[in-house]
Short mmCIF file of C-alpha atoms in Angstrom, two decimals:
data_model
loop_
_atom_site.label_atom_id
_atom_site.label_comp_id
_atom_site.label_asym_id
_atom_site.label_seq_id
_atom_site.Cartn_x
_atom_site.Cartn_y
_atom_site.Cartn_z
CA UNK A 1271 0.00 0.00 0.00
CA UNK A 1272 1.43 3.44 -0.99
CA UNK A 1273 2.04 5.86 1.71
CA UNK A 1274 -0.56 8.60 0.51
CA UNK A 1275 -3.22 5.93 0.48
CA UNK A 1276 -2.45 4.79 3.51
CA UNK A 1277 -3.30 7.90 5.43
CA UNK A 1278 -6.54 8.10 3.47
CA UNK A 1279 -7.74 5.49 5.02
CA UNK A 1280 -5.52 5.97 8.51
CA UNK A 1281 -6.25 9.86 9.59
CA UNK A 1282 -7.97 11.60 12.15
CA UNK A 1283 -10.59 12.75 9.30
CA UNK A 1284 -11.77 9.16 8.08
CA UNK A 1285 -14.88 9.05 9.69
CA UNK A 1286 -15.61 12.19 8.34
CA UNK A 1287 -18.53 11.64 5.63
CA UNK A 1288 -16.64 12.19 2.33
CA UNK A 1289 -18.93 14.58 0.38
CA UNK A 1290 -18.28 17.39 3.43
CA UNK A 1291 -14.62 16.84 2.49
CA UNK A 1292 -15.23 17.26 -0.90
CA UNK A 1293 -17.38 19.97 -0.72
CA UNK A 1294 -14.95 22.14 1.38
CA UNK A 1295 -11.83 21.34 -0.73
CA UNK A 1296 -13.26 21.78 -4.28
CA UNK A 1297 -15.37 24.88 -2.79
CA UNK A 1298 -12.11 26.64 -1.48
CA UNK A 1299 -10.82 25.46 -4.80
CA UNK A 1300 -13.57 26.92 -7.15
CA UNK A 1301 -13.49 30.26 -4.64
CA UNK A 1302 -9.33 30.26 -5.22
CA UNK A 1303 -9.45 30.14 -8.59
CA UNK A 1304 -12.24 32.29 -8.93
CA UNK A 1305 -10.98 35.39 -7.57
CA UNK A 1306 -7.32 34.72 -8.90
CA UNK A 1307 -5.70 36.77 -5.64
CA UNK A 1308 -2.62 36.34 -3.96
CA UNK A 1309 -4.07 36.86 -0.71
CA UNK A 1310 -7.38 34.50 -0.95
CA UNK A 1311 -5.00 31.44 -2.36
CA UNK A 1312 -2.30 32.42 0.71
CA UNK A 1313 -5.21 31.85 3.16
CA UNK A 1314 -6.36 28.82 0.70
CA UNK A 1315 -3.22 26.98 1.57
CA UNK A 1316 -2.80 27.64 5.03
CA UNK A 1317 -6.57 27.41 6.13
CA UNK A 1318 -6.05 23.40 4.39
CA UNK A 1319 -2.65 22.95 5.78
CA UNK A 1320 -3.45 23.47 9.01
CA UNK A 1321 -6.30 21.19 8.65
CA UNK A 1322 -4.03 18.81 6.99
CA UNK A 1323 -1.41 18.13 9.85
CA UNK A 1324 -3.56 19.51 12.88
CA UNK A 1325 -6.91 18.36 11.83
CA UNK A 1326 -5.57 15.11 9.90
CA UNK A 1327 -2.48 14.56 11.77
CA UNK A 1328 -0.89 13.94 8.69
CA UNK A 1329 2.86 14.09 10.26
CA UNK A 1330 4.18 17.59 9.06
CA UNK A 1331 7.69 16.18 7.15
CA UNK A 1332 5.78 13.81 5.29
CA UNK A 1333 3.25 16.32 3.70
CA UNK A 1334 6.34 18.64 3.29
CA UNK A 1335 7.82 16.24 0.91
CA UNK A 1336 4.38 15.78 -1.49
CA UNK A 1337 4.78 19.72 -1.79
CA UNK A 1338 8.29 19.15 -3.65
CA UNK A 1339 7.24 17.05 -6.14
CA UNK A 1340 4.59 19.99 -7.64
CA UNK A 1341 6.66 22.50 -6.32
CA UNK A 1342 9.75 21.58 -8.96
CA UNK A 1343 7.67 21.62 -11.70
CA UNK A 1344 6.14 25.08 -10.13
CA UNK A 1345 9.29 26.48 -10.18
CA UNK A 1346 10.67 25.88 -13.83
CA UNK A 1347 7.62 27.13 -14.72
CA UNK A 1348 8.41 30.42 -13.24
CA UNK A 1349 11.14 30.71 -14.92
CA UNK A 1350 9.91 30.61 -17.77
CA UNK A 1351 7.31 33.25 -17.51
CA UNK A 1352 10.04 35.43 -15.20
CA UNK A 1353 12.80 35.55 -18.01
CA UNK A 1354 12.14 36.99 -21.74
CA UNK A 1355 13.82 37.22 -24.83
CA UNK A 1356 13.93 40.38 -27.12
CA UNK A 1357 16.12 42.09 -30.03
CA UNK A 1358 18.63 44.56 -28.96
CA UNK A 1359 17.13 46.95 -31.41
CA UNK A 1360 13.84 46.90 -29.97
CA UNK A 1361 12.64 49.03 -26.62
CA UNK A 1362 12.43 46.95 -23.60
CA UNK A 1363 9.21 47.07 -21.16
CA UNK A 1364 9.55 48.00 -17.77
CA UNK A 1365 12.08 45.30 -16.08
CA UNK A 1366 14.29 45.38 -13.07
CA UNK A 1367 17.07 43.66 -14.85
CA UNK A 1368 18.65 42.86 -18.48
CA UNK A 1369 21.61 41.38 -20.16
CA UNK A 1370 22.40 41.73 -23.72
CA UNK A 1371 23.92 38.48 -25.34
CA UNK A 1372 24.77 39.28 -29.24
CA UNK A 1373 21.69 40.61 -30.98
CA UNK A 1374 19.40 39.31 -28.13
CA UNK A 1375 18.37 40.70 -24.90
CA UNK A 1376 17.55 38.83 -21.74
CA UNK A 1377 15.42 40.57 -19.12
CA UNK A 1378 12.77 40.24 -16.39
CA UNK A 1379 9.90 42.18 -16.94
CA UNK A 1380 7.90 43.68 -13.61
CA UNK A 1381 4.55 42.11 -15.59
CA UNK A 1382 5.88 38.66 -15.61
CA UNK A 1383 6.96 39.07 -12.51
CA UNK A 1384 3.40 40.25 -10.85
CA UNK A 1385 2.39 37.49 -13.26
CA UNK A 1386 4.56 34.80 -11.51
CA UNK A 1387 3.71 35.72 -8.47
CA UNK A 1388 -0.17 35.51 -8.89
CA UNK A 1389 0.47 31.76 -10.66
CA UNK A 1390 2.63 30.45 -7.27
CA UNK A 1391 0.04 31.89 -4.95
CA UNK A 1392 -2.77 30.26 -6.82
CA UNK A 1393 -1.34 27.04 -7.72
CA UNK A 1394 -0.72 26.57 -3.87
CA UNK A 1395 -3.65 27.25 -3.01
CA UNK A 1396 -4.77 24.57 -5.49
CA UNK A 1397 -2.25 22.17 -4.25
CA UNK A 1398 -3.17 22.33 -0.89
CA UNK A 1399 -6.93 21.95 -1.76
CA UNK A 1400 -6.05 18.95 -3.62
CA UNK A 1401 -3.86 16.99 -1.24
CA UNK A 1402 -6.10 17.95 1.84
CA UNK A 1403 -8.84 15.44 -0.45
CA UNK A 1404 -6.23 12.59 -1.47
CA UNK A 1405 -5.08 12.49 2.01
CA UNK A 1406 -8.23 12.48 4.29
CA UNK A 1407 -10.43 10.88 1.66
CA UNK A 1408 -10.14 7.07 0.07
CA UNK A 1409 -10.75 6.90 -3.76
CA UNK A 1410 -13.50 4.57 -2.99
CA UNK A 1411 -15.02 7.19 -0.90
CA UNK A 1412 -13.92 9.67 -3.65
CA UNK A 1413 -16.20 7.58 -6.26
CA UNK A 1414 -19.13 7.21 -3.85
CA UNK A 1415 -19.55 10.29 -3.71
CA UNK A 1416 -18.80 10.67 -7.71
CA UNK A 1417 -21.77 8.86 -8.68
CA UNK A 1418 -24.34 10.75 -5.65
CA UNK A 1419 -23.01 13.78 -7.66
CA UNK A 1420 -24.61 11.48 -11.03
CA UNK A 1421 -21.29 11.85 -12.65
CA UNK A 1422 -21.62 9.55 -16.10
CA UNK A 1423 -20.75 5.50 -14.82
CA UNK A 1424 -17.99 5.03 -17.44
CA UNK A 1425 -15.90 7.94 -15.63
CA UNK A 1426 -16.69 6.38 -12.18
CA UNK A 1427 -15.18 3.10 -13.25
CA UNK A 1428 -12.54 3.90 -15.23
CA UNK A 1429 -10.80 6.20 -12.21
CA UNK A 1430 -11.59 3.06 -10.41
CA UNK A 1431 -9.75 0.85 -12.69
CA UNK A 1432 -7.00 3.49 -12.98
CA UNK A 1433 -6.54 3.37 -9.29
CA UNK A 1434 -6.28 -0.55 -8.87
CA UNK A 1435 -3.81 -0.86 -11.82
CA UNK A 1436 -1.73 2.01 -10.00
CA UNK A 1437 -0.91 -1.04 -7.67
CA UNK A 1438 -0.84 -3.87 -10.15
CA UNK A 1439 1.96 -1.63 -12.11
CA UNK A 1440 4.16 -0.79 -9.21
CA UNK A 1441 3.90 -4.34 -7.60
CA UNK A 1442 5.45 -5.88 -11.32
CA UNK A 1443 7.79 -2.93 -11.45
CA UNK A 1444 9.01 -4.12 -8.56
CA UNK A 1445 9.28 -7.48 -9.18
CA UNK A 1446 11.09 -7.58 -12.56
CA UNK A 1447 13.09 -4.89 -10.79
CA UNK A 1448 14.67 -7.03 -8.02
CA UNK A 1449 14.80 -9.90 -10.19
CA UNK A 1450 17.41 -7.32 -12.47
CA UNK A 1451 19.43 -6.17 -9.52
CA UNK A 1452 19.73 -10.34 -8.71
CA UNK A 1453 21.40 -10.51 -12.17
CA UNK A 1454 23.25 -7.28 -11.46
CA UNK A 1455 21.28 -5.59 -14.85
CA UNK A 1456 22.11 -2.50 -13.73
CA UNK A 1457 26.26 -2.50 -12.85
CA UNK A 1458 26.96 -0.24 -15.72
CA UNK A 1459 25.20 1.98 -17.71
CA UNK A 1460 24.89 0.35 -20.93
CA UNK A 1461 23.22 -2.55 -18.14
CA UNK A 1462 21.76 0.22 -16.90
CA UNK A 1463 19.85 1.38 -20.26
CA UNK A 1464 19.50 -2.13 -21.40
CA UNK A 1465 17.87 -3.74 -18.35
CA UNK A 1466 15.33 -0.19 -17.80
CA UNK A 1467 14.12 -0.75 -21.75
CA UNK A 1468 13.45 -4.53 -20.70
CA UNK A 1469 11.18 -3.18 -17.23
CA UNK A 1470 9.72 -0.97 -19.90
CA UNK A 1471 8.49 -3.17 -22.05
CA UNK A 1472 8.00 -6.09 -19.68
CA UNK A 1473 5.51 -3.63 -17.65
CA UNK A 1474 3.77 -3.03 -20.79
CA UNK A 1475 3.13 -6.61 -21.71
CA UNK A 1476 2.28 -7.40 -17.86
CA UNK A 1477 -0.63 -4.91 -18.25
CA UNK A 1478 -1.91 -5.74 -21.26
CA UNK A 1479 -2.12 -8.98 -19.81
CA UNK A 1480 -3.75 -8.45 -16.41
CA UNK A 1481 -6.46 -5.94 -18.11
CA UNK A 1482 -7.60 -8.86 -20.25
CA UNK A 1483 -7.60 -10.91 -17.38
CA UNK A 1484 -9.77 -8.49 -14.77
CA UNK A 1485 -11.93 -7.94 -18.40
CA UNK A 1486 -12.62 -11.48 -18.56
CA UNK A 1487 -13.72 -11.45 -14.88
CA UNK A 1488 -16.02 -8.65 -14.73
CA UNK A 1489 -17.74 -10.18 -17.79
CA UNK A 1490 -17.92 -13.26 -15.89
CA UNK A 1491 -19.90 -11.45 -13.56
CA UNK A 1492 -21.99 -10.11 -16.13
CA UNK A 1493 -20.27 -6.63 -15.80
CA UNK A 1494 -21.97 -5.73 -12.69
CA UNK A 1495 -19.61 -4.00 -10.91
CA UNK A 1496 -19.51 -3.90 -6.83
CA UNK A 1497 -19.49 -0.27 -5.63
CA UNK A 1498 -18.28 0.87 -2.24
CA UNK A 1499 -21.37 1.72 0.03
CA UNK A 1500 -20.50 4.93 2.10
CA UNK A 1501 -21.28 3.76 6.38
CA UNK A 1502 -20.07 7.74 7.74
CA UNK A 1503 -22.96 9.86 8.57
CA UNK A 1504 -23.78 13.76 7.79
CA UNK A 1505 -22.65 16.44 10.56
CA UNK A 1506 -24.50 19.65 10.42
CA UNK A 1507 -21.65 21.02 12.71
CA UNK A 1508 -19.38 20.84 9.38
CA UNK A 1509 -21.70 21.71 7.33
CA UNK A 1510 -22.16 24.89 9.02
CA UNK A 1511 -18.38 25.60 8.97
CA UNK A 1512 -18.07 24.69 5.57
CA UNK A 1513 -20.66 27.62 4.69
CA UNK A 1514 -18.77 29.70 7.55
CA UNK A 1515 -15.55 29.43 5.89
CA UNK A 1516 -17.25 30.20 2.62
CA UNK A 1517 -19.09 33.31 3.49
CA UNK A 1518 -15.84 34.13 4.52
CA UNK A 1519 -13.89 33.95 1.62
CA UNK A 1520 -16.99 35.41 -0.55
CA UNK A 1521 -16.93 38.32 1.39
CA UNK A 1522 -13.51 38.95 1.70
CA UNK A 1523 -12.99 38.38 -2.30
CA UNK A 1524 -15.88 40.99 -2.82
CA UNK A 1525 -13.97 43.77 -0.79
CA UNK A 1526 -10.79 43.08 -2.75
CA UNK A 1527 -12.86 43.33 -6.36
#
């Protein structure tokens, strides 16, 4: 079992019914994205991180780490929209800082930088919104609540599918893997390149191979698949600081607009 799934199912939010998890973090979402400001998305991310370790318990280092991963890619992103490329000849925007190279001219403009910063604010807030679901909430729980929402069945079942094979593909990866390292596939780096293209294509057969199996199953069944049947109750005592929260943020993102 991965790590991230485990706390799903192991936190101090579990019994908490799944749609009032939704609901908050795809309303605080939908609110972040909404009003696009720095400030709303800052209070986006802390509001869930607090209720990610202290409400959760989710053990601070651990949720530290799953914000690197996004965080990378957040960062080269920047860059991109931070550093621009222009003609000597032409006439630069307003930028703090330039450097010609030959006929070109590198600079940071103070629009992509008020540009940047609204993107990392805002795709924190998002981040945070998103892992306070995935770690509180089971994907079972995820696609009960999918299909109250009437969401179409073929959706439902294939993030279903997606999920289980998630397991199925890492458990063979880690097979053939060990069974390389036994044979030392991986000494040098022509092994190295040689034995990775053979996982590669190994894991591509082994899939192939276990979806026509679970296939054959289900229609054994006659494709009547087994859903997950939600047990947690409602809490009005959420619910009500769910819309707190909410009003909150709605009124706060009116005064700034």
């Amino acid at each position: 079992m991965l790590l991230i799934d485990k706390y799903a199912y192991m936190n101090n939010l579990a019994s908490v019914h799944p749609l009032e998890k939704m609901t908050f973090s795809l309303g605080l979402l939908l609110l972040s994205l909404i009003f696009r400001d720095e400030h709303i998305s800052l209070i986006t991310f802390i509001v869930m991180s607090a209720f990610i370790i202290f409400g959760a318990k989710i053990p601070f280092t651990y949720y530290l780490k799953l914000l690197l991963l996004p965080g990378f890619f957040l960062l080269t992103s920047l860059v991109t929209i931070l550093v621009s490329f222009a003609p000597t000849s032409s006439v630069l925007p307003s930028h703090i800082w330039n450097l010609q190279l030959g006929a070109w001219t590198i600079f940071i403009g103070t629009l992509s930088i008020s540009m940047a910063q609204e993107l990392f604010f805002i795709v924190l807030g998002s981040i945070s919104c998103l892992y306070f679901l995935i770690l509180t909430t089971s994907v079972q729980s995820i696609c009960y609540v999918l299909r109250l929402w009437r969401l179409p069945v073929l959706f439902v079942e294939l993030v279903e599918l997606t999920y289980r094979f998630i397991f199925i593909f890492l458990e063979s990866m880690q097979k053939i893997h060990l069974a390389q390292q036994a044979r030392l596939g991986y000494h040098s780096p022509m092994q190295w390149l040689r034995s990775a293209s053979m996982l590669i294509a190994a894991l591509f057969s082994e899939m192939f191979q276990r979806s026509r199996e679970l296939n054959n199953a289900m229609q054994a069944r006659g494709g009547e698949p087994v859903y997950w049947q939600e047990t947690a109750a409602y809490n009005k005592k959420n619910w009500l600081g769910i819309a707190g929260i909410a009003i909150l943020f709605v009124i706060y993102g009116g005064g700034i607009i």
